[in-house]
């Protein structure tokens, strides 16, 4: 049964049943704000992260939005897919369509970090898409090769930790480009990524098999995916804000400029002192998001 709070500012843990070619699975999500609010913001995380990355942002926007933060299948508290070959954007988009149908709204705003931005962009490019406004956080159709090499070094690895803190420290070491977070902030976003094992120790809450399709991607498949995302940029009617970490190794300034040129309603912002990807936990970053979603064009530059 879903966890329902009488206080709309306290998050609720829920899940929705979705389908794949291999069967049924559940996608877990955290929901903030008034559950009857028709104004919905969907926040989708990066490749190995979880919806709990958005706790600060969601709490800050829950006065305006019903904020929904899913754990993409294979991550967090969501189920693992029976067939790991399905860990790819088409399945993730299908799951998000099911989630939005569960929310019973006609349109949504979207905040997507890294993989979450690619999912949102793919959805926004579909005819009749429900996406109205979207922040694309440090990702674009063209991904820099060096970042793929870096990600490939840890993706699919399933280390075991003696203590929760050891796991938090490991995850923090992978996430340092997020910015200058405090120890408490690192714990806030990394503790939800860990699960305690029945026989002792801790492990990361994700299916290591998500690495299989990532590592099986050929240059030809990557080129097809990039072309599809450029088409989405060119055809979507959604207003887009592309946010880049100034030190990002994944999203280049050149790609941001091309997104701005080729898109219909694309603005950009760059955040100093951050790589891939801005955490959106600080007051100034949250203000940037709030300004864009509330229609303040001056928030983006």
PDB file of C-alpha atoms in Angstrom:
ATOM      1  CA  UNK A   1       0.000   0.000   0.000  1.00  0.00           C
ATOM      2  CA  UNK A   2       1.247   3.555  -0.688  1.00  0.00           C
ATOM      3  CA  UNK A   3       2.382   5.655   2.222  1.00  0.00           C
ATOM      4  CA  UNK A   4      -0.019   8.603   2.517  1.00  0.00           C
ATOM      5  CA  UNK A   5       0.772  11.624   4.667  1.00  0.00           C
ATOM      6  CA  UNK A   6      -1.841  14.019   5.978  1.00  0.00           C
ATOM      7  CA  UNK A   7       0.709  16.814   5.491  1.00  0.00           C
ATOM      8  CA  UNK A   8       1.189  17.595   1.777  1.00  0.00           C
ATOM      9  CA  UNK A   9       4.702  18.913   2.496  1.00  0.00           C
ATOM     10  CA  UNK A  10       5.788  15.500   3.783  1.00  0.00           C
ATOM     11  CA  UNK A  11       6.828  13.146   0.967  1.00  0.00           C
ATOM     12  CA  UNK A  12       4.754  10.102   0.145  1.00  0.00           C
ATOM     13  CA  UNK A  13       6.244   6.838  -1.152  1.00  0.00           C
ATOM     14  CA  UNK A  14       4.214   5.263  -3.951  1.00  0.00           C
ATOM     15  CA  UNK A  15       4.642   2.929  -6.906  1.00  0.00           C
ATOM     16  CA  UNK A  16       2.999   2.249 -10.262  1.00  0.00           C
ATOM     17  CA  UNK A  17       2.868  -0.953 -12.300  1.00  0.00           C
ATOM     18  CA  UNK A  18       4.449  -0.717 -15.748  1.00  0.00           C
ATOM     19  CA  UNK A  19       4.968  -3.161 -18.614  1.00  0.00           C
ATOM     20  CA  UNK A  20       7.908  -4.241 -20.739  1.00  0.00           C
ATOM     21  CA  UNK A  21       8.343  -6.881 -23.424  1.00  0.00           C
ATOM     22  CA  UNK A  22       9.578  -9.175 -20.646  1.00  0.00           C
ATOM     23  CA  UNK A  23       6.610  -8.725 -18.302  1.00  0.00           C
ATOM     24  CA  UNK A  24       5.395  -6.399 -15.554  1.00  0.00           C
ATOM     25  CA  UNK A  25       7.434  -4.339 -13.109  1.00  0.00           C
ATOM     26  CA  UNK A  26       6.869  -1.596 -10.549  1.00  0.00           C
ATOM     27  CA  UNK A  27       8.346   1.888 -10.652  1.00  0.00           C
ATOM     28  CA  UNK A  28       8.630   3.538  -7.247  1.00  0.00           C
ATOM     29  CA  UNK A  29       8.268   7.283  -6.837  1.00  0.00           C
ATOM     30  CA  UNK A  30       8.356   9.924  -4.133  1.00  0.00           C
ATOM     31  CA  UNK A  31       5.545  12.479  -4.252  1.00  0.00           C
ATOM     32  CA  UNK A  32       5.569  15.920  -2.633  1.00  0.00           C
ATOM     33  CA  UNK A  33       2.909  18.616  -2.322  1.00  0.00           C
ATOM     34  CA  UNK A  34      -0.861  18.546  -2.562  1.00  0.00           C
ATOM     35  CA  UNK A  35      -1.841  15.199  -4.154  1.00  0.00           C
ATOM     36  CA  UNK A  36      -4.834  16.911  -5.770  1.00  0.00           C
ATOM     37  CA  UNK A  37      -2.743  19.667  -7.377  1.00  0.00           C
ATOM     38  CA  UNK A  38      -3.085  19.399 -11.182  1.00  0.00           C
ATOM     39  CA  UNK A  39       0.195  21.269 -11.642  1.00  0.00           C
ATOM     40  CA  UNK A  40       2.816  18.500 -11.722  1.00  0.00           C
ATOM     41  CA  UNK A  41       6.598  18.597 -11.903  1.00  0.00           C
ATOM     42  CA  UNK A  42       8.342  15.313 -12.725  1.00  0.00           C
ATOM     43  CA  UNK A  43      11.998  15.121 -11.629  1.00  0.00           C
ATOM     44  CA  UNK A  44      14.089  12.313 -13.127  1.00  0.00           C
ATOM     45  CA  UNK A  45      17.582  11.418 -11.968  1.00  0.00           C
ATOM     46  CA  UNK A  46      20.863  10.398 -13.574  1.00  0.00           C
ATOM     47  CA  UNK A  47      22.115   6.992 -14.652  1.00  0.00           C
ATOM     48  CA  UNK A  48      22.827   5.338 -11.285  1.00  0.00           C
ATOM     49  CA  UNK A  49      21.056   7.759  -8.955  1.00  0.00           C
ATOM     50  CA  UNK A  50      17.535   7.877  -7.457  1.00  0.00           C
ATOM     51  CA  UNK A  51      14.556  10.161  -7.119  1.00  0.00           C
ATOM     52  CA  UNK A  52      15.722  11.131  -3.639  1.00  0.00           C
ATOM     53  CA  UNK A  53      18.348  13.357  -5.272  1.00  0.00           C
ATOM     54  CA  UNK A  54      15.551  15.912  -5.607  1.00  0.00           C
ATOM     55  CA  UNK A  55      14.382  16.106  -1.986  1.00  0.00           C
ATOM     56  CA  UNK A  56      15.595  19.694  -1.519  1.00  0.00           C
ATOM     57  CA  UNK A  57      14.256  20.914  -4.846  1.00  0.00           C
ATOM     58  CA  UNK A  58      10.944  19.109  -4.374  1.00  0.00           C
ATOM     59  CA  UNK A  59      10.416  20.518  -0.887  1.00  0.00           C
ATOM     60  CA  UNK A  60      11.125  24.019  -2.188  1.00  0.00           C
ATOM     61  CA  UNK A  61       8.617  23.710  -5.042  1.00  0.00           C
ATOM     62  CA  UNK A  62       5.885  21.768  -3.223  1.00  0.00           C
ATOM     63  CA  UNK A  63       4.017  25.004  -2.494  1.00  0.00           C
ATOM     64  CA  UNK A  64       3.387  25.381  -6.228  1.00  0.00           C
ATOM     65  CA  UNK A  65       3.636  21.867  -7.632  1.00  0.00           C
ATOM     66  CA  UNK A  66       2.780  18.299  -6.955  1.00  0.00           C
ATOM     67  CA  UNK A  67       6.371  17.086  -7.376  1.00  0.00           C
ATOM     68  CA  UNK A  68       6.901  13.481  -8.477  1.00  0.00           C
ATOM     69  CA  UNK A  69      10.381  11.945  -8.339  1.00  0.00           C
ATOM     70  CA  UNK A  70      10.532   8.401  -9.757  1.00  0.00           C
ATOM     71  CA  UNK A  71      13.268   5.835  -9.301  1.00  0.00           C
ATOM     72  CA  UNK A  72      13.869   4.755 -12.894  1.00  0.00           C
ATOM     73  CA  UNK A  73      13.424   0.976 -13.246  1.00  0.00           C
ATOM     74  CA  UNK A  74      16.501  -0.897 -12.070  1.00  0.00           C
ATOM     75  CA  UNK A  75      17.353   1.817  -9.546  1.00  0.00           C
ATOM     76  CA  UNK A  76      16.383   2.754  -6.025  1.00  0.00           C
ATOM     77  CA  UNK A  77      13.197   1.083  -4.799  1.00  0.00           C
ATOM     78  CA  UNK A  78      11.930   0.203  -8.279  1.00  0.00           C
ATOM     79  CA  UNK A  79      11.945  -3.363  -9.593  1.00  0.00           C
ATOM     80  CA  UNK A  80      14.693  -4.796 -11.767  1.00  0.00           C
ATOM     81  CA  UNK A  81      13.832  -5.803 -15.333  1.00  0.00           C
ATOM     82  CA  UNK A  82      13.829  -9.479 -16.262  1.00  0.00           C
ATOM     83  CA  UNK A  83      15.661  -8.670 -19.506  1.00  0.00           C
ATOM     84  CA  UNK A  84      18.590  -6.252 -19.028  1.00  0.00           C
ATOM     85  CA  UNK A  85      18.603  -5.413 -22.737  1.00  0.00           C
ATOM     86  CA  UNK A  86      15.524  -3.281 -22.040  1.00  0.00           C
ATOM     87  CA  UNK A  87      17.454  -0.848 -19.840  1.00  0.00           C
ATOM     88  CA  UNK A  88      17.281   1.917 -22.447  1.00  0.00           C
ATOM     89  CA  UNK A  89      15.517   5.182 -23.229  1.00  0.00           C
ATOM     90  CA  UNK A  90      12.470   3.648 -25.023  1.00  0.00           C
ATOM     91  CA  UNK A  91      11.559   1.585 -21.945  1.00  0.00           C
ATOM     92  CA  UNK A  92      12.142   4.499 -19.611  1.00  0.00           C
ATOM     93  CA  UNK A  93       9.921   6.766 -21.724  1.00  0.00           C
ATOM     94  CA  UNK A  94       7.174   4.126 -21.748  1.00  0.00           C
ATOM     95  CA  UNK A  95       7.364   3.881 -17.957  1.00  0.00           C
ATOM     96  CA  UNK A  96       7.105   7.659 -17.593  1.00  0.00           C
ATOM     97  CA  UNK A  97       4.020   7.716 -19.843  1.00  0.00           C
ATOM     98  CA  UNK A  98       2.434   5.135 -17.529  1.00  0.00           C
ATOM     99  CA  UNK A  99       3.407   7.184 -14.484  1.00  0.00           C
ATOM    100  CA  UNK A 100       1.899  10.367 -15.931  1.00  0.00           C
ATOM    101  CA  UNK A 101      -1.301   8.464 -16.724  1.00  0.00           C
ATOM    102  CA  UNK A 102      -1.425   7.352 -13.077  1.00  0.00           C
ATOM    103  CA  UNK A 103      -1.092  10.988 -12.003  1.00  0.00           C
ATOM    104  CA  UNK A 104      -4.196  11.790 -14.116  1.00  0.00           C
ATOM    105  CA  UNK A 105      -2.933  15.069 -15.569  1.00  0.00           C
ATOM    106  CA  UNK A 106      -2.816  16.316 -19.156  1.00  0.00           C
ATOM    107  CA  UNK A 107       0.508  18.140 -18.946  1.00  0.00           C
ATOM    108  CA  UNK A 108       3.628  18.165 -16.794  1.00  0.00           C
ATOM    109  CA  UNK A 109       6.767  20.185 -16.308  1.00  0.00           C
ATOM    110  CA  UNK A 110      10.011  18.224 -16.227  1.00  0.00           C
ATOM    111  CA  UNK A 111      13.376  18.414 -14.509  1.00  0.00           C
ATOM    112  CA  UNK A 112      15.845  15.888 -15.882  1.00  0.00           C
ATOM    113  CA  UNK A 113      19.425  15.412 -14.735  1.00  0.00           C
ATOM    114  CA  UNK A 114      21.705  13.620 -17.195  1.00  0.00           C
ATOM    115  CA  UNK A 115      19.810  10.419 -18.138  1.00  0.00           C
ATOM    116  CA  UNK A 116      16.635  12.036 -16.797  1.00  0.00           C
ATOM    117  CA  UNK A 117      17.144  14.864 -19.265  1.00  0.00           C
ATOM    118  CA  UNK A 118      17.493  12.429 -22.157  1.00  0.00           C
ATOM    119  CA  UNK A 119      14.295  10.645 -21.104  1.00  0.00           C
ATOM    120  CA  UNK A 120      12.473  13.965 -20.896  1.00  0.00           C
ATOM    121  CA  UNK A 121      13.806  15.143 -24.232  1.00  0.00           C
ATOM    122  CA  UNK A 122      12.767  11.905 -25.935  1.00  0.00           C
ATOM    123  CA  UNK A 123       9.279  12.251 -24.417  1.00  0.00           C
ATOM    124  CA  UNK A 124       9.033  15.938 -25.317  1.00  0.00           C
ATOM    125  CA  UNK A 125       9.787  15.125 -28.953  1.00  0.00           C
ATOM    126  CA  UNK A 126       6.813  12.800 -29.347  1.00  0.00           C
ATOM    127  CA  UNK A 127       3.613  14.090 -31.012  1.00  0.00           C
ATOM    128  CA  UNK A 128       1.082  15.052 -28.360  1.00  0.00           C
ATOM    129  CA  UNK A 129       3.721  15.082 -25.615  1.00  0.00           C
ATOM    130  CA  UNK A 130       2.516  16.209 -22.179  1.00  0.00           C
ATOM    131  CA  UNK A 131       5.794  18.047 -21.435  1.00  0.00           C
ATOM    132  CA  UNK A 132       5.234  21.813 -21.197  1.00  0.00           C
ATOM    133  CA  UNK A 133       8.469  23.201 -19.712  1.00  0.00           C
ATOM    134  CA  UNK A 134      11.702  21.350 -19.046  1.00  0.00           C
ATOM    135  CA  UNK A 135      15.079  21.870 -17.423  1.00  0.00           C
ATOM    136  CA  UNK A 136      17.709  19.676 -19.055  1.00  0.00           C
ATOM    137  CA  UNK A 137      20.446  19.420 -16.442  1.00  0.00           C
ATOM    138  CA  UNK A 138      23.899  18.931 -17.946  1.00  0.00           C
ATOM    139  CA  UNK A 139      23.135  16.681 -20.884  1.00  0.00           C
ATOM    140  CA  UNK A 140      22.336  16.990 -24.561  1.00  0.00           C
ATOM    141  CA  UNK A 141      22.029  14.973 -27.756  1.00  0.00           C
ATOM    142  CA  UNK A 142      25.820  14.860 -28.106  1.00  0.00           C
ATOM    143  CA  UNK A 143      27.711  13.345 -25.171  1.00  0.00           C
ATOM    144  CA  UNK A 144      31.462  13.853 -24.895  1.00  0.00           C
ATOM    145  CA  UNK A 145      33.451  10.594 -25.270  1.00  0.00           C
ATOM    146  CA  UNK A 146      35.673  11.194 -22.226  1.00  0.00           C
ATOM    147  CA  UNK A 147      32.636  11.213 -19.950  1.00  0.00           C
ATOM    148  CA  UNK A 148      31.466   7.877 -21.357  1.00  0.00           C
ATOM    149  CA  UNK A 149      34.875   6.396 -20.575  1.00  0.00           C
ATOM    150  CA  UNK A 150      34.648   7.715 -17.006  1.00  0.00           C
ATOM    151  CA  UNK A 151      31.137   6.355 -16.499  1.00  0.00           C
ATOM    152  CA  UNK A 152      32.104   2.981 -17.954  1.00  0.00           C
ATOM    153  CA  UNK A 153      34.781   2.569 -15.292  1.00  0.00           C
ATOM    154  CA  UNK A 154      32.246   2.303 -12.470  1.00  0.00           C
ATOM    155  CA  UNK A 155      28.952   1.364 -14.154  1.00  0.00           C
ATOM    156  CA  UNK A 156      27.968  -2.221 -13.385  1.00  0.00           C
ATOM    157  CA  UNK A 157      30.373  -2.523 -10.469  1.00  0.00           C
ATOM    158  CA  UNK A 158      28.631  -3.748  -7.318  1.00  0.00           C
ATOM    159  CA  UNK A 159      30.990  -3.204  -4.387  1.00  0.00           C
ATOM    160  CA  UNK A 160      30.146  -4.358  -0.887  1.00  0.00           C
ATOM    161  CA  UNK A 161      30.678  -2.034   2.061  1.00  0.00           C
ATOM    162  CA  UNK A 162      31.253  -2.915   5.698  1.00  0.00           C
ATOM    163  CA  UNK A 163      29.322   0.143   6.915  1.00  0.00           C
ATOM    164  CA  UNK A 164      26.797   2.601   5.547  1.00  0.00           C
ATOM    165  CA  UNK A 165      29.318   5.426   5.886  1.00  0.00           C
ATOM    166  CA  UNK A 166      31.824   3.506   3.788  1.00  0.00           C
ATOM    167  CA  UNK A 167      29.200   3.271   1.056  1.00  0.00           C
ATOM    168  CA  UNK A 168      28.367   6.974   1.336  1.00  0.00           C
ATOM    169  CA  UNK A 169      32.059   7.839   1.036  1.00  0.00           C
ATOM    170  CA  UNK A 170      32.391   5.672  -2.087  1.00  0.00           C
ATOM    171  CA  UNK A 171      29.350   7.259  -3.742  1.00  0.00           C
ATOM    172  CA  UNK A 172      30.602  10.709  -2.782  1.00  0.00           C
ATOM    173  CA  UNK A 173      33.919   9.985  -4.491  1.00  0.00           C
ATOM    174  CA  UNK A 174      32.018   9.319  -7.724  1.00  0.00           C
ATOM    175  CA  UNK A 175      29.888  12.438  -7.312  1.00  0.00           C
ATOM    176  CA  UNK A 176      32.426  15.156  -6.477  1.00  0.00           C
ATOM    177  CA  UNK A 177      31.689  17.098  -9.701  1.00  0.00           C
ATOM    178  CA  UNK A 178      28.184  17.779  -8.301  1.00  0.00           C
ATOM    179  CA  UNK A 179      29.692  20.721  -6.405  1.00  0.00           C
ATOM    180  CA  UNK A 180      30.898  21.755  -2.963  1.00  0.00           C
ATOM    181  CA  UNK A 181      28.353  19.899  -0.839  1.00  0.00           C
ATOM    182  CA  UNK A 182      28.627  19.503   2.919  1.00  0.00           C
ATOM    183  CA  UNK A 183      29.012  16.147   4.627  1.00  0.00           C
ATOM    184  CA  UNK A 184      25.351  16.225   5.616  1.00  0.00           C
ATOM    185  CA  UNK A 185      24.315  16.994   2.039  1.00  0.00           C
ATOM    186  CA  UNK A 186      26.376  14.098   0.661  1.00  0.00           C
ATOM    187  CA  UNK A 187      24.696  11.811   3.184  1.00  0.00           C
ATOM    188  CA  UNK A 188      21.269  13.190   2.246  1.00  0.00           C
ATOM    189  CA  UNK A 189      21.589  12.237  -1.430  1.00  0.00           C
ATOM    190  CA  UNK A 190      23.784   9.131  -1.119  1.00  0.00           C
ATOM    191  CA  UNK A 191      22.277   7.247   1.842  1.00  0.00           C
ATOM    192  CA  UNK A 192      19.085   6.463  -0.162  1.00  0.00           C
ATOM    193  CA  UNK A 193      21.281   4.744  -2.760  1.00  0.00           C
ATOM    194  CA  UNK A 194      22.369   2.082  -0.272  1.00  0.00           C
ATOM    195  CA  UNK A 195      20.655  -1.048   1.029  1.00  0.00           C
ATOM    196  CA  UNK A 196      21.592  -3.163   4.008  1.00  0.00           C
ATOM    197  CA  UNK A 197      22.266  -6.794   3.134  1.00  0.00           C
ATOM    198  CA  UNK A 198      20.607  -9.628   5.086  1.00  0.00           C
ATOM    199  CA  UNK A 199      23.955 -11.179   5.981  1.00  0.00           C
ATOM    200  CA  UNK A 200      25.592  -7.885   6.913  1.00  0.00           C
ATOM    201  CA  UNK A 201      27.225  -5.100   4.978  1.00  0.00           C
ATOM    202  CA  UNK A 202      25.812  -2.651   2.469  1.00  0.00           C
ATOM    203  CA  UNK A 203      25.390  -2.508  -1.316  1.00  0.00           C
ATOM    204  CA  UNK A 204      24.184   0.007  -3.896  1.00  0.00           C
ATOM    205  CA  UNK A 205      20.456  -0.007  -4.751  1.00  0.00           C
ATOM    206  CA  UNK A 206      20.707  -0.647  -8.473  1.00  0.00           C
ATOM    207  CA  UNK A 207      20.784  -3.500 -10.933  1.00  0.00           C
ATOM    208  CA  UNK A 208      24.396  -3.785 -12.130  1.00  0.00           C
ATOM    209  CA  UNK A 209      23.047  -5.191 -15.394  1.00  0.00           C
ATOM    210  CA  UNK A 210      22.122  -1.654 -16.471  1.00  0.00           C
ATOM    211  CA  UNK A 211      25.729  -1.604 -17.681  1.00  0.00           C
ATOM    212  CA  UNK A 212      25.067  -4.267 -20.321  1.00  0.00           C
ATOM    213  CA  UNK A 213      23.211  -2.157 -22.925  1.00  0.00           C
ATOM    214  CA  UNK A 214      25.446   0.828 -22.107  1.00  0.00           C
ATOM    215  CA  UNK A 215      28.585  -1.145 -22.918  1.00  0.00           C
ATOM    216  CA  UNK A 216      26.985  -2.844 -25.931  1.00  0.00           C
ATOM    217  CA  UNK A 217      26.207   0.457 -27.663  1.00  0.00           C
ATOM    218  CA  UNK A 218      27.954   0.673 -31.021  1.00  0.00           C
ATOM    219  CA  UNK A 219      28.974   3.937 -32.737  1.00  0.00           C
ATOM    220  CA  UNK A 220      26.155   3.351 -35.221  1.00  0.00           C
ATOM    221  CA  UNK A 221      23.538   3.002 -32.477  1.00  0.00           C
ATOM    222  CA  UNK A 222      24.919   6.041 -30.682  1.00  0.00           C
ATOM    223  CA  UNK A 223      24.645   8.090 -33.884  1.00  0.00           C
ATOM    224  CA  UNK A 224      21.019   7.029 -34.363  1.00  0.00           C
ATOM    225  CA  UNK A 225      20.205   7.990 -30.779  1.00  0.00           C
ATOM    226  CA  UNK A 226      21.883  11.366 -31.165  1.00  0.00           C
ATOM    227  CA  UNK A 227      19.982  12.078 -34.379  1.00  0.00           C
ATOM    228  CA  UNK A 228      16.678  11.218 -32.695  1.00  0.00           C
ATOM    229  CA  UNK A 229      17.422  13.607 -29.829  1.00  0.00           C
ATOM    230  CA  UNK A 230      18.318  16.426 -32.220  1.00  0.00           C
ATOM    231  CA  UNK A 231      14.966  15.867 -33.938  1.00  0.00           C
ATOM    232  CA  UNK A 232      13.290  16.146 -30.549  1.00  0.00           C
ATOM    233  CA  UNK A 233      15.082  19.444 -29.886  1.00  0.00           C
ATOM    234  CA  UNK A 234      13.946  20.771 -33.253  1.00  0.00           C
ATOM    235  CA  UNK A 235      10.315  19.670 -33.054  1.00  0.00           C
ATOM    236  CA  UNK A 236       9.232  20.020 -29.426  1.00  0.00           C
ATOM    237  CA  UNK A 237       6.986  22.920 -28.493  1.00  0.00           C
ATOM    238  CA  UNK A 238       8.130  22.716 -24.861  1.00  0.00           C
ATOM    239  CA  UNK A 239      10.159  25.561 -23.397  1.00  0.00           C
ATOM    240  CA  UNK A 240      13.631  24.224 -22.559  1.00  0.00           C
ATOM    241  CA  UNK A 241      16.319  25.519 -20.222  1.00  0.00           C
ATOM    242  CA  UNK A 242      19.660  23.784 -20.734  1.00  0.00           C
ATOM    243  CA  UNK A 243      21.795  24.021 -17.599  1.00  0.00           C
ATOM    244  CA  UNK A 244      25.495  23.225 -17.870  1.00  0.00           C
ATOM    245  CA  UNK A 245      28.038  22.779 -15.111  1.00  0.00           C
ATOM    246  CA  UNK A 246      30.938  25.004 -16.148  1.00  0.00           C
ATOM    247  CA  UNK A 247      33.423  22.148 -15.642  1.00  0.00           C
ATOM    248  CA  UNK A 248      31.221  19.445 -17.195  1.00  0.00           C
ATOM    249  CA  UNK A 249      33.027  16.682 -19.071  1.00  0.00           C
ATOM    250  CA  UNK A 250      29.735  15.412 -20.538  1.00  0.00           C
ATOM    251  CA  UNK A 251      28.032  18.465 -22.053  1.00  0.00           C
ATOM    252  CA  UNK A 252      30.164  20.882 -24.076  1.00  0.00           C
ATOM    253  CA  UNK A 253      29.504  24.580 -24.590  1.00  0.00           C
ATOM    254  CA  UNK A 254      29.389  23.871 -28.311  1.00  0.00           C
ATOM    255  CA  UNK A 255      26.549  21.377 -27.859  1.00  0.00           C
ATOM    256  CA  UNK A 256      24.628  23.852 -25.692  1.00  0.00           C
ATOM    257  CA  UNK A 257      25.031  26.518 -28.370  1.00  0.00           C
ATOM    258  CA  UNK A 258      23.765  24.113 -31.017  1.00  0.00           C
ATOM    259  CA  UNK A 259      20.774  23.150 -28.863  1.00  0.00           C
ATOM    260  CA  UNK A 260      19.934  26.830 -28.476  1.00  0.00           C
ATOM    261  CA  UNK A 261      20.271  27.416 -32.223  1.00  0.00           C
ATOM    262  CA  UNK A 262      18.293  24.383 -33.380  1.00  0.00           C
ATOM    263  CA  UNK A 263      15.516  24.435 -30.797  1.00  0.00           C
ATOM    264  CA  UNK A 264      12.375  26.541 -30.954  1.00  0.00           C
ATOM    265  CA  UNK A 265      12.251  27.711 -27.345  1.00  0.00           C
ATOM    266  CA  UNK A 266      15.669  26.947 -25.811  1.00  0.00           C
ATOM    267  CA  UNK A 267      17.517  29.100 -23.280  1.00  0.00           C
ATOM    268  CA  UNK A 268      20.689  28.290 -21.391  1.00  0.00           C
ATOM    269  CA  UNK A 269      22.434  28.823 -18.077  1.00  0.00           C
ATOM    270  CA  UNK A 270      25.879  27.845 -16.841  1.00  0.00           C
ATOM    271  CA  UNK A 271      26.761  27.203 -13.198  1.00  0.00           C
ATOM    272  CA  UNK A 272      30.293  28.015 -12.082  1.00  0.00           C
ATOM    273  CA  UNK A 273      32.351  25.702  -9.899  1.00  0.00           C
ATOM    274  CA  UNK A 274      30.392  22.586 -10.858  1.00  0.00           C
ATOM    275  CA  UNK A 275      30.981  19.696 -13.249  1.00  0.00           C
ATOM    276  CA  UNK A 276      28.575  16.896 -14.146  1.00  0.00           C
ATOM    277  CA  UNK A 277      26.050  17.581 -12.862  1.00  0.00           C
ATOM    278  CA  UNK A 278      24.733  20.488 -10.756  1.00  0.00           C
ATOM    279  CA  UNK A 279      23.020  19.063  -7.656  1.00  0.00           C
ATOM    280  CA  UNK A 280      20.326  21.772  -7.366  1.00  0.00           C
ATOM    281  CA  UNK A 281      20.548  21.708  -3.581  1.00  0.00           C
ATOM    282  CA  UNK A 282      21.806  25.267  -3.067  1.00  0.00           C
ATOM    283  CA  UNK A 283      19.504  28.265  -2.763  1.00  0.00           C
ATOM    284  CA  UNK A 284      20.777  29.913  -5.951  1.00  0.00           C
ATOM    285  CA  UNK A 285      20.320  26.787  -8.064  1.00  0.00           C
ATOM    286  CA  UNK A 286      16.847  26.161  -6.654  1.00  0.00           C
ATOM    287  CA  UNK A 287      15.982  29.804  -7.406  1.00  0.00           C
ATOM    288  CA  UNK A 288      17.103  29.272 -11.017  1.00  0.00           C
ATOM    289  CA  UNK A 289      14.756  26.299 -11.361  1.00  0.00           C
ATOM    290  CA  UNK A 290      11.879  28.065  -9.655  1.00  0.00           C
ATOM    291  CA  UNK A 291      12.254  31.131 -11.840  1.00  0.00           C
ATOM    292  CA  UNK A 292      12.203  29.092 -15.036  1.00  0.00           C
ATOM    293  CA  UNK A 293       9.236  26.940 -14.101  1.00  0.00           C
ATOM    294  CA  UNK A 294       7.225  29.932 -12.940  1.00  0.00           C
ATOM    295  CA  UNK A 295       7.844  31.631 -16.274  1.00  0.00           C
ATOM    296  CA  UNK A 296      10.507  34.152 -15.272  1.00  0.00           C
ATOM    297  CA  UNK A 297      12.588  34.283 -18.431  1.00  0.00           C
ATOM    298  CA  UNK A 298      15.135  36.504 -16.706  1.00  0.00           C
ATOM    299  CA  UNK A 299      16.277  33.515 -14.680  1.00  0.00           C
ATOM    300  CA  UNK A 300      18.067  32.021 -17.666  1.00  0.00           C
ATOM    301  CA  UNK A 301      20.914  33.608 -19.562  1.00  0.00           C
TER     302      UNK A 301
END
